CSV table of C-alpha atoms and ligand atoms in Angstrom, one decimal:
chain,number,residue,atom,x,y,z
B,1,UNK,CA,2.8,15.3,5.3
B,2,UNK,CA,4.0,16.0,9.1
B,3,UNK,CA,5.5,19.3,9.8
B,4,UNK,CA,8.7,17.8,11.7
B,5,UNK,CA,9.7,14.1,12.7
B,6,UNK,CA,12.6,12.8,15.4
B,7,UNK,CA,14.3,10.2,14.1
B,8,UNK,CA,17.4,8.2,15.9
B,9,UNK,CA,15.9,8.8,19.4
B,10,UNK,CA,14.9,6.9,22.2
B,11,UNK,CA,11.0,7.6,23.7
B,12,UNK,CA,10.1,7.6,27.0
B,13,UNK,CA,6.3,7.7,26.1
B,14,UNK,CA,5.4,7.3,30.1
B,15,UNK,CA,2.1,5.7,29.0
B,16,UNK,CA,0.9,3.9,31.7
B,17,UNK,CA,1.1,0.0,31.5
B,18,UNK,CA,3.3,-1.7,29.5
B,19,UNK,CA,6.7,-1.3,29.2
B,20,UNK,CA,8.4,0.5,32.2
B,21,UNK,CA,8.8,4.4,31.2
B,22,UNK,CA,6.4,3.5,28.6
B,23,UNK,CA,10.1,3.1,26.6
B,24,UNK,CA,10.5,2.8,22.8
B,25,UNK,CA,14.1,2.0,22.1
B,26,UNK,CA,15.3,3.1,18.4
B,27,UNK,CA,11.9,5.4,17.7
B,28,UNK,CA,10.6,7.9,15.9
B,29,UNK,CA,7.8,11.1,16.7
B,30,UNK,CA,6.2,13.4,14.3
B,31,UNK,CA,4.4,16.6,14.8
B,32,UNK,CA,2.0,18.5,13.2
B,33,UNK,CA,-0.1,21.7,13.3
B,34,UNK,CA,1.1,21.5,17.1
B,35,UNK,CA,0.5,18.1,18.1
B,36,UNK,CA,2.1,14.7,18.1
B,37,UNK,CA,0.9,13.3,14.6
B,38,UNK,CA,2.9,9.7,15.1
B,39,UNK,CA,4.8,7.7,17.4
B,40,UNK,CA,6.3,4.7,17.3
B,41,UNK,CA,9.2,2.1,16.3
B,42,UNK,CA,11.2,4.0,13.8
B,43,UNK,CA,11.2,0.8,11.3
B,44,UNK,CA,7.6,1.1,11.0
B,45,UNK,CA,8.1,5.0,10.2
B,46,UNK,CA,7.0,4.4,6.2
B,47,UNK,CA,5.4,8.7,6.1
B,48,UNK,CA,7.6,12.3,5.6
B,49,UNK,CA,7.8,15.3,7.3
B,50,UNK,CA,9.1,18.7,6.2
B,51,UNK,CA,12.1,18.7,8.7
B,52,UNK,CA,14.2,15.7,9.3
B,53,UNK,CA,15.5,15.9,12.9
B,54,UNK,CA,18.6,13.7,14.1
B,55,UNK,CA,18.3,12.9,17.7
B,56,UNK,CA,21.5,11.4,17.9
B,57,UNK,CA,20.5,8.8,19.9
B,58,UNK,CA,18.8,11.0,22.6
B,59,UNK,CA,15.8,10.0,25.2
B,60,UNK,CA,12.6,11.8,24.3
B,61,UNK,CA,10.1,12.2,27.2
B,62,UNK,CA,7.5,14.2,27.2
B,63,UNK,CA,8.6,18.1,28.5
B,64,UNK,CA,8.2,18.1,32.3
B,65,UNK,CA,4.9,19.1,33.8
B,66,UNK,CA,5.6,21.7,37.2
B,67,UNK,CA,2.3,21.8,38.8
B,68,UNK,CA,3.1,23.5,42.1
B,69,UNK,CA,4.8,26.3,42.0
B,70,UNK,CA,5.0,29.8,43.6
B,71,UNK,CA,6.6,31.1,41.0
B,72,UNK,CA,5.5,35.1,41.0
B,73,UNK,CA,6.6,37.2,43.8
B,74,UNK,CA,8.9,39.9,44.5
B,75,UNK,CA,11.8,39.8,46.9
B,76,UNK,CA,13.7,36.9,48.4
B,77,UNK,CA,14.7,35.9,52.0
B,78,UNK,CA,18.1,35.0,51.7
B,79,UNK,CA,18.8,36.9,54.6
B,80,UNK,CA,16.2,34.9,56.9
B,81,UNK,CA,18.2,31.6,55.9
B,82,UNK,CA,21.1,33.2,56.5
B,83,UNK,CA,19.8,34.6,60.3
B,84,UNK,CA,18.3,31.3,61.0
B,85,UNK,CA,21.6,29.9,60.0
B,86,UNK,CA,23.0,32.0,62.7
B,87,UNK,CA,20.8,31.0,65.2
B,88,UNK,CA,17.5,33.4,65.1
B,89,UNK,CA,14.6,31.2,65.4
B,90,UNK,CA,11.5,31.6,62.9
B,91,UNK,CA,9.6,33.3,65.4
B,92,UNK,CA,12.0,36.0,66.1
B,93,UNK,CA,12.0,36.3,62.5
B,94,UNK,CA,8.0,36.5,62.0
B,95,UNK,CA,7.8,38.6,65.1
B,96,UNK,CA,10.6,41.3,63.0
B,97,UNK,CA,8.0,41.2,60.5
B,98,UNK,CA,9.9,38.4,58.5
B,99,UNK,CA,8.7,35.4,57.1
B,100,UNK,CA,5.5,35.4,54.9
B,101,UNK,CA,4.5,38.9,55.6
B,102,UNK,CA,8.2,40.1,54.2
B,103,UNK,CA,7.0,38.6,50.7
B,104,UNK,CA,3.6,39.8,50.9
B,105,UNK,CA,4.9,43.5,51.6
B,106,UNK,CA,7.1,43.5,49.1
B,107,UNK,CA,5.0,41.7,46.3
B,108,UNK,CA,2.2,44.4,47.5
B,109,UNK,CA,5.0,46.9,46.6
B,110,UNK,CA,6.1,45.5,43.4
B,111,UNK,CA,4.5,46.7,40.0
B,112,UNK,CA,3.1,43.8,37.6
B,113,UNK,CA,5.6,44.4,34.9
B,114,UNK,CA,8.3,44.2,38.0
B,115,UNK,CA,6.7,40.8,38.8
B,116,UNK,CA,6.7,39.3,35.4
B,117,UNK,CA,10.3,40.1,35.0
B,118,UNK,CA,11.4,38.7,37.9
B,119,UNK,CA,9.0,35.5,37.4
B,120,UNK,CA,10.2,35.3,33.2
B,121,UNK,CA,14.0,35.5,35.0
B,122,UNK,CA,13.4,32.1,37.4
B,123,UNK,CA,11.4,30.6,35.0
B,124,UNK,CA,14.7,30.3,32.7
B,125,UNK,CA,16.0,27.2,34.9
B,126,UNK,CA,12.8,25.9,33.7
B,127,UNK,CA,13.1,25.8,30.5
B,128,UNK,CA,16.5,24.8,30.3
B,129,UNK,CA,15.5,21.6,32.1
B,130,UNK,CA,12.8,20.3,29.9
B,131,UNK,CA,10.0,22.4,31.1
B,132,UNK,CA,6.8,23.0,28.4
B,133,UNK,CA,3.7,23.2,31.3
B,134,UNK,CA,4.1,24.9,35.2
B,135,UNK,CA,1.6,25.9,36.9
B,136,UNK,CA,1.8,29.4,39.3
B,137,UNK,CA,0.0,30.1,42.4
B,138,UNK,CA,-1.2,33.6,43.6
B,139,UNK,CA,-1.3,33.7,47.2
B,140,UNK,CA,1.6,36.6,48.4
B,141,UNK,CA,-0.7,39.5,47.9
B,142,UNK,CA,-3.6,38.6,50.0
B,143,UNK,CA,-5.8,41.8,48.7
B,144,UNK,CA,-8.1,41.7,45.8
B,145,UNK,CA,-5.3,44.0,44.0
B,146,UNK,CA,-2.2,42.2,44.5
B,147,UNK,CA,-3.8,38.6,43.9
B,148,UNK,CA,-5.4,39.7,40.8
B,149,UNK,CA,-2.2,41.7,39.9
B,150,UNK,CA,-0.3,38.4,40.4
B,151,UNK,CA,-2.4,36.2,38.2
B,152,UNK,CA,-2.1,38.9,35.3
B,153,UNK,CA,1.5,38.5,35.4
B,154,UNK,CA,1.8,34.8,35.6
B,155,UNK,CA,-0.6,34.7,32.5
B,156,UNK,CA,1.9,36.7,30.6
B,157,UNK,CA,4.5,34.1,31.0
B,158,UNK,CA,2.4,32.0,28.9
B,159,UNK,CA,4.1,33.4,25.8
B,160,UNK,CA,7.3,31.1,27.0
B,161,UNK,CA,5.6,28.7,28.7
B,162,UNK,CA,2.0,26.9,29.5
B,163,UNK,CA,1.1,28.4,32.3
B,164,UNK,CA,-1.8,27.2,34.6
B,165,UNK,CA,-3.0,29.8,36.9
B,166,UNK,CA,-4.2,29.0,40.7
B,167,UNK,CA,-5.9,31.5,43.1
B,168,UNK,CA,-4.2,31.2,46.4
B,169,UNK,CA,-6.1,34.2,48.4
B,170,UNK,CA,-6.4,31.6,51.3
B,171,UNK,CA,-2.8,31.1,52.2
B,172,UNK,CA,-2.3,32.9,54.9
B,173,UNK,CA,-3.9,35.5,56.9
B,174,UNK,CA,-3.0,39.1,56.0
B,175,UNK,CA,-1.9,40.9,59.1
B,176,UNK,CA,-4.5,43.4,58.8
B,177,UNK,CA,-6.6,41.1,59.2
B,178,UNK,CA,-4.9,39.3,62.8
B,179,UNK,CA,-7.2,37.4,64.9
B,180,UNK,CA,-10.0,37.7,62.0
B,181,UNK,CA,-9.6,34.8,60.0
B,182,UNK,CA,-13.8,34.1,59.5
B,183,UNK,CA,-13.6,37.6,58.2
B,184,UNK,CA,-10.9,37.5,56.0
B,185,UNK,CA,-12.2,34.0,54.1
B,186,UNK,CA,-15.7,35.9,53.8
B,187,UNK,CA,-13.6,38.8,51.7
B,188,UNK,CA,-11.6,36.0,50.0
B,189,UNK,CA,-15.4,34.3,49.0
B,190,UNK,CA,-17.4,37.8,48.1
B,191,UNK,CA,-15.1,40.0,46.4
B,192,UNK,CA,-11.3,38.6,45.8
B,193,UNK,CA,-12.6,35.3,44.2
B,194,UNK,CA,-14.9,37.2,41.6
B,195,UNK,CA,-12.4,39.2,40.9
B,196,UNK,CA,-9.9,36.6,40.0
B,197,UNK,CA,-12.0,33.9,38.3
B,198,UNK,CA,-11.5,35.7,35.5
B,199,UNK,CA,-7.7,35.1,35.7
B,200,UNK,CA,-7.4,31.9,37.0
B,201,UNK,CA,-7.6,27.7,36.2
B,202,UNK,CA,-8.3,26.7,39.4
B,203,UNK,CA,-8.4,27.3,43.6
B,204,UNK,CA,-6.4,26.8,46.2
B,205,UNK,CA,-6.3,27.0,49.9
B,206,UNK,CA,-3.8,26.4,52.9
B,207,UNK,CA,-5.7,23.8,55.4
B,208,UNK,CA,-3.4,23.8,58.5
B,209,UNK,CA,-3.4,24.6,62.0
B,210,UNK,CA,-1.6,27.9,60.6
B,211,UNK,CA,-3.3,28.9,58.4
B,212,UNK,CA,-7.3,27.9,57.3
B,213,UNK,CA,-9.3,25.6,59.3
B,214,UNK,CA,-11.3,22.6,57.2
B,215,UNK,CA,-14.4,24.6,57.7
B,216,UNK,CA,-13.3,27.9,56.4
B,217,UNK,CA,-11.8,25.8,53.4
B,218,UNK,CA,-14.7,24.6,52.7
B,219,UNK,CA,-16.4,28.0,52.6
B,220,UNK,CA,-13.5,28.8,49.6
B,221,UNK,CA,-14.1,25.6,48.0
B,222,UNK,CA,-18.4,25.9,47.8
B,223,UNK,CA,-17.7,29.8,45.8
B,224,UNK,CA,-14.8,28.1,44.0
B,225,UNK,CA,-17.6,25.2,42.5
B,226,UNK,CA,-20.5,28.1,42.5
B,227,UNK,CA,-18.0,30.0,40.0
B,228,UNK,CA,-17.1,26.8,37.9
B,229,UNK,CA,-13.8,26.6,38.9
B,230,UNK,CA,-11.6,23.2,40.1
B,231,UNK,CA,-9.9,22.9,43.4
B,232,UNK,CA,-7.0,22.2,45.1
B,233,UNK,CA,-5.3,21.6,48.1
B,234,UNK,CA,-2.2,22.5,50.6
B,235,UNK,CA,-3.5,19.7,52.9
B,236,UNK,CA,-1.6,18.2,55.9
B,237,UNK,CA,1.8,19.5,55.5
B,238,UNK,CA,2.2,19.7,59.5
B,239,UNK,CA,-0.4,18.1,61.1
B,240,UNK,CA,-3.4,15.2,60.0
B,241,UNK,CA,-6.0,17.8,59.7
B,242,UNK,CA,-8.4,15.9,57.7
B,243,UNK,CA,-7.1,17.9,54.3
B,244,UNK,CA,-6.9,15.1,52.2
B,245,UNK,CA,-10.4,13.9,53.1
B,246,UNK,CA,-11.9,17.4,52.5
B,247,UNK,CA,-9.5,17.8,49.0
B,248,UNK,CA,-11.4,14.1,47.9
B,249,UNK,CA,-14.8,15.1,48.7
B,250,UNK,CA,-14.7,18.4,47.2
B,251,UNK,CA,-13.6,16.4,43.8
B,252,UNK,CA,-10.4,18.4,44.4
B,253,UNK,CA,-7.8,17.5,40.8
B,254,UNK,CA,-5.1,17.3,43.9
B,255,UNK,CA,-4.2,17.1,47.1
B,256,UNK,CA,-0.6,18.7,48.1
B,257,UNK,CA,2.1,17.9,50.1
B,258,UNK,CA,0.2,15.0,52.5
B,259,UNK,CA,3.0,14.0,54.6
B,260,UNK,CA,0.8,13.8,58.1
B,261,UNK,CA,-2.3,12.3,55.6
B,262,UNK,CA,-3.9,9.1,57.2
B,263,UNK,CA,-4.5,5.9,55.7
B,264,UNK,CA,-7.8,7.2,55.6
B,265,UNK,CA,-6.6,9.7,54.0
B,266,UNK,CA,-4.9,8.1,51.3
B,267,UNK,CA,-8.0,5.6,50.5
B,268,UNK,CA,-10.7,8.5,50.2
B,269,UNK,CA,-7.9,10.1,47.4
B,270,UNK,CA,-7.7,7.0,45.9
B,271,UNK,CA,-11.4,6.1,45.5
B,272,UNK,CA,-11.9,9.8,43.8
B,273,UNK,CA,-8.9,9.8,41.8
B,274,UNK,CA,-7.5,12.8,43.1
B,275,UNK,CA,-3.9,13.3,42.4
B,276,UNK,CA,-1.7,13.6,45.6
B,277,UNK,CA,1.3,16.2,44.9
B,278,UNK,CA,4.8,15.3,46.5
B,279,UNK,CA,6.8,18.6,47.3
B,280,UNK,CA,9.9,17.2,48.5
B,281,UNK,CA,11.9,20.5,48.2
B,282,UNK,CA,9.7,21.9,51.2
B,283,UNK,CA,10.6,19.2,53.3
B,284,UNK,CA,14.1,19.5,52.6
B,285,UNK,CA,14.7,22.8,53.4
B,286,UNK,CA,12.4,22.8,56.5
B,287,UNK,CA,14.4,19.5,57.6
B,288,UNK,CA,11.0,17.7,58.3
B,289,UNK,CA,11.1,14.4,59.4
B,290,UNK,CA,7.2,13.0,58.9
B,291,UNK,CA,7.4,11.0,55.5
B,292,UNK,CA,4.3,11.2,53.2
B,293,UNK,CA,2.5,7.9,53.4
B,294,UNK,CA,4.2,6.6,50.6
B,295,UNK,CA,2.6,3.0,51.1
B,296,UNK,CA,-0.8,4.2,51.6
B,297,UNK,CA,-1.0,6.1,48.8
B,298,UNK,CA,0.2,3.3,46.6
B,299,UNK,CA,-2.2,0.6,48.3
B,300,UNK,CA,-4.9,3.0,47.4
B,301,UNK,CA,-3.4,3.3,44.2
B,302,UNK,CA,-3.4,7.6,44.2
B,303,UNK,CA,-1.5,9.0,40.9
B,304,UNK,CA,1.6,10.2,42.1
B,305,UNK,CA,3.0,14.1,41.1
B,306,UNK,CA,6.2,15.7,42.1
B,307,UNK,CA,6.3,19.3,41.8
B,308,UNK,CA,8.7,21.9,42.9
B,309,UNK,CA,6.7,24.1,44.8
B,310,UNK,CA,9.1,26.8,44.1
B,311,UNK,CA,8.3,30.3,46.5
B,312,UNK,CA,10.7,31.8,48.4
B,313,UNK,CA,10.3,30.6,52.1
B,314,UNK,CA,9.9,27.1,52.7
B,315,UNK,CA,11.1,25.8,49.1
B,316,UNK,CA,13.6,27.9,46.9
B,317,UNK,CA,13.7,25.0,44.7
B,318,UNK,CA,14.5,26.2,41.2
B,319,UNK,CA,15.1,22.4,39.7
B,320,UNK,CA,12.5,20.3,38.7
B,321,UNK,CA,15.1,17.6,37.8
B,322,UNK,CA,16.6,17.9,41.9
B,323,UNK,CA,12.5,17.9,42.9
B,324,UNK,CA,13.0,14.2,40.8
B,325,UNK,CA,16.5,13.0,42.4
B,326,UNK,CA,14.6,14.3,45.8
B,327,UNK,CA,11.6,12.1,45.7
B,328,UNK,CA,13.7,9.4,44.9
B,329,UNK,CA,16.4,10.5,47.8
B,330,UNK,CA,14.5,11.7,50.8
B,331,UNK,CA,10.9,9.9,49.5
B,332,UNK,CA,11.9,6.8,48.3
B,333,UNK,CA,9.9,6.6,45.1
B,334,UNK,CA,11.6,5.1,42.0
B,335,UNK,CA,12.7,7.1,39.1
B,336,UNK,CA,9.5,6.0,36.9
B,337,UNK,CA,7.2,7.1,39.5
B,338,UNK,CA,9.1,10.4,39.9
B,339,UNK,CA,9.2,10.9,35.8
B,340,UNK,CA,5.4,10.3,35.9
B,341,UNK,CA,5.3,12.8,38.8
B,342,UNK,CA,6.3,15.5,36.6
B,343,UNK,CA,4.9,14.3,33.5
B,344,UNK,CA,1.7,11.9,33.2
B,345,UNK,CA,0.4,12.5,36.7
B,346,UNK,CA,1.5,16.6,36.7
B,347,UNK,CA,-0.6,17.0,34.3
B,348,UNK,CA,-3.5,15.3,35.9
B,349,UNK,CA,-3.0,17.1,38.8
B,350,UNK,CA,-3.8,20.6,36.6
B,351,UNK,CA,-7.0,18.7,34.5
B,352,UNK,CA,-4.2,18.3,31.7
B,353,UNK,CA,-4.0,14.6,31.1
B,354,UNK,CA,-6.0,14.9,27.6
B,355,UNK,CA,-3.5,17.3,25.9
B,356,UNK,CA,-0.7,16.5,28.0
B,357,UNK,CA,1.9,14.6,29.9
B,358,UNK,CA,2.4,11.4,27.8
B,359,UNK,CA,4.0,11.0,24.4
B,360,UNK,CA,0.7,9.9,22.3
B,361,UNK,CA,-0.7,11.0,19.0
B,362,UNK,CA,-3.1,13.6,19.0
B,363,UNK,CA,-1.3,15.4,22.2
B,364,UNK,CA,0.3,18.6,22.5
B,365,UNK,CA,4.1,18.0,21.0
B,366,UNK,CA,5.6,19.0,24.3
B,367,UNK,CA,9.0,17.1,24.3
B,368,UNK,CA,12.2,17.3,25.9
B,369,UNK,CA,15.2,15.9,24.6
B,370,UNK,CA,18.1,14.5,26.8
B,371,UNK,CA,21.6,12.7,26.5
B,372,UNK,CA,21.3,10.0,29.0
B,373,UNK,CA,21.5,6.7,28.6
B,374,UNK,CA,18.9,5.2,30.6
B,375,UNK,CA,15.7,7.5,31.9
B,376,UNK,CA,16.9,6.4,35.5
B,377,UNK,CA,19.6,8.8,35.2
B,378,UNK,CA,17.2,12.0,35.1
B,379,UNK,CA,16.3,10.8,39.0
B,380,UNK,CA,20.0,9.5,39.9
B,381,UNK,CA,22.5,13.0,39.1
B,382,UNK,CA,22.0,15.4,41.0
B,383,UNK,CA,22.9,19.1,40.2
B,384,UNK,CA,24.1,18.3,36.1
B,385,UNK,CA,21.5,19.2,33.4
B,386,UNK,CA,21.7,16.5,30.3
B,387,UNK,CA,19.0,18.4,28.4
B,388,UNK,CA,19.7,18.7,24.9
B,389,UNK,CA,16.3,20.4,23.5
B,390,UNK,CA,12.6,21.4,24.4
B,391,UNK,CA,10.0,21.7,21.8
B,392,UNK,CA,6.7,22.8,23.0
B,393,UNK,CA,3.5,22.4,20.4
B,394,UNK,CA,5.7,21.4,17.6
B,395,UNK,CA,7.9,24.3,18.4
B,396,UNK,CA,11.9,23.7,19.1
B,397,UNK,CA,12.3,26.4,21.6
B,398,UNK,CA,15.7,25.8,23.1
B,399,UNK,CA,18.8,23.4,21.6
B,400,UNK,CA,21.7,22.6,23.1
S,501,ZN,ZN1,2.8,25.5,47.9
């Protein structure tokens, strides 16, 4: 006996190969104890559950997968867009004290509970689109306290949400620590990353000419490994700086953003699998004009994410489904490469693609109903929500 089955739907299984969207027209899904217990045409469905759900003819994919996000700070710089809309460049803003360090002070400032209220209020457009899995980066506090203070709060999401947790001590340089940066990666190896193992899934760093050179990432990355803990990568967002090379030979799970990344580049991603991360909210709102090498990474056939990379600078992206309709806009990938990008492959890019990411027996039942006709149309509206339902490990936690 299943706990609960979906009948009258439509399933956009995104299992790779096959049909496109993995697609199951007329279908039916079962849970138990948690996880998907059946899938499959609903004229074959011969078993019985406890609960009977009507889809009424909604698409079923599997809930959407965020794995880049910045999603626990304090503050916001509204005002900074609106200056810079007025003409004030971003260095008269830094130089004011703006930018980064604005969010680091007041994140510093901010209690945990403070943190996870504001992070539990964003995480709300989440949910209502489709959202079961999102992964949060530390990164605004930049001193063992605040980082580890960070992670804590982003794990209490987890009673709404999966939540994946990524140390992010090497984002940026704290400004105590100006003109110091082999200093401040040497506190970010001995004493924040100890401290925050504990706490967190997996490692991060900012590999840029502004922020950590491929040597001092690679400093981060040896402790990360020594502590048992995956990697990944903000790797040539504004310059080629060799980050997707160093995110492939470090056996990073992804590589993130990439629109300066080589051919190169894309073939050493490729040849270890690692997942390269679209953020196409980030360059929208800084109006960038390099394109990630879309046709590299394809030739070298690199599994695709999309994420929203949500923080409150360079990508106050609250939508997962505009992060799709943008990597179809701005990116040109088509809507079943974005719907992998925040399913199949999003999940990859967090170590998830066991439990996660696909509709298949023996997975997590993470599954968000929609009223579309067509799985296209998720990618092709922008600014509506069709989502009709979320159910995340068997459990229907929002209905429309
Ligand atoms: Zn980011």
């Amino acid at each position: 006996m299943h706990d609960a089955v979906w009948l009258n739907a439509n399933l956009a299984t995104m299992r790779d190969g096959g049909a496109p969207y993995g697609a199951l027209r007329d279908g039916a899904i079962a849970v138990k104890d948690g996880c998907i217990s059946w899938v499959g045409a609903r004229s074959e469905w011969r078993d019985k559950a406890a609960v009977e759900h009507d889809a009424r003819g909604a698409w079923i994919t599997p809930g959407l997968v965020d794995c880049h996000t910045h999603l626990v700070y304090a503050g916001n710089r509204a005002d900074e867009f609106e200056q810079r809309l007025k003409g004030k460049s971003y260095a008269d803003i830094a130089r004011e004290g703006g930018g980064i360090n604005a969010t680091v002070r007041a994140t510093r400032a901010a209690s945990e509970s403070d943190l996870e209220q504001l992070a539990r209020h964003r995480l709300t457009q989440w949910l209502a689109e489709g959202t079961t899995v999102v992964e949060v980066k530390s990164g605004y506090g930049l001193d063992t306290a605040t980082e580890t203070k960070m992670l804590r709060a982003a794990r209490k999401l987890g009673d709404r949400i999966t939540v994946k947790t990524t140390f992010l001590g090497a984002h940026a340089l704290p400004p105590e620590f100006a003109g110091r940066p082999d200093e401040y990666i040497a506190l970010v190896c001995d004493e924040m990353l100890p401290a925050a193992a504990p706490l967190a899934d997996a490692v991060d760093a900012f590999c840029e000419t502004i922020a950590f050179s491929v040597k001092q990432t690679a400093k981060v990355f040896a402790k990360a490994r020594a502590l048992g803990l995956p990697v990944k990568l903000h790797a040539d967002q504004l310059s080629d700086s060799g980050g997707a090379q160093l995110a492939a030979q470090s056996g990073a799970l992804s590589a993130d953003h990439l629109e300066y990344t080589s051919e190169a580049g894309a073939d050493a991603l490729g040849r270890q699998g690692t997942v390269a991360v679209l953020l196409p909210g980030a360059f929208y709102f800084l109006r960038e004009k390099q394109l990630p090498p879309l046709g590299a990474l394809r030739r070298h056939r690199v599994p695709l994410a999309i994420a929203t990379d949500h923080n409150p600078g360079s990508s106050p992206l609250a939508s997962p489904l505009l992060a799709m309709n943008m990597a179809c806009t701005l990116f040109r990938l088509t809507p079943e490469e974005a719907l992998a990008g925040l399913t199949r492959n999003g999940a990859r890019a967090l170590g998830m693609q066991a439990t996660h990411g696909t509709l298949e027996a023996g997975k997590s039942a993470d599954l968000a109903l929609w009223e579309i006709d067509s799985p296209a149309e998720l990618c092709y509206v922008a600014g509506a929500n069709p989502n009709v339902g979320v159910v995340r490990a068997g459990e229907p936690i929002r209905s429309a």
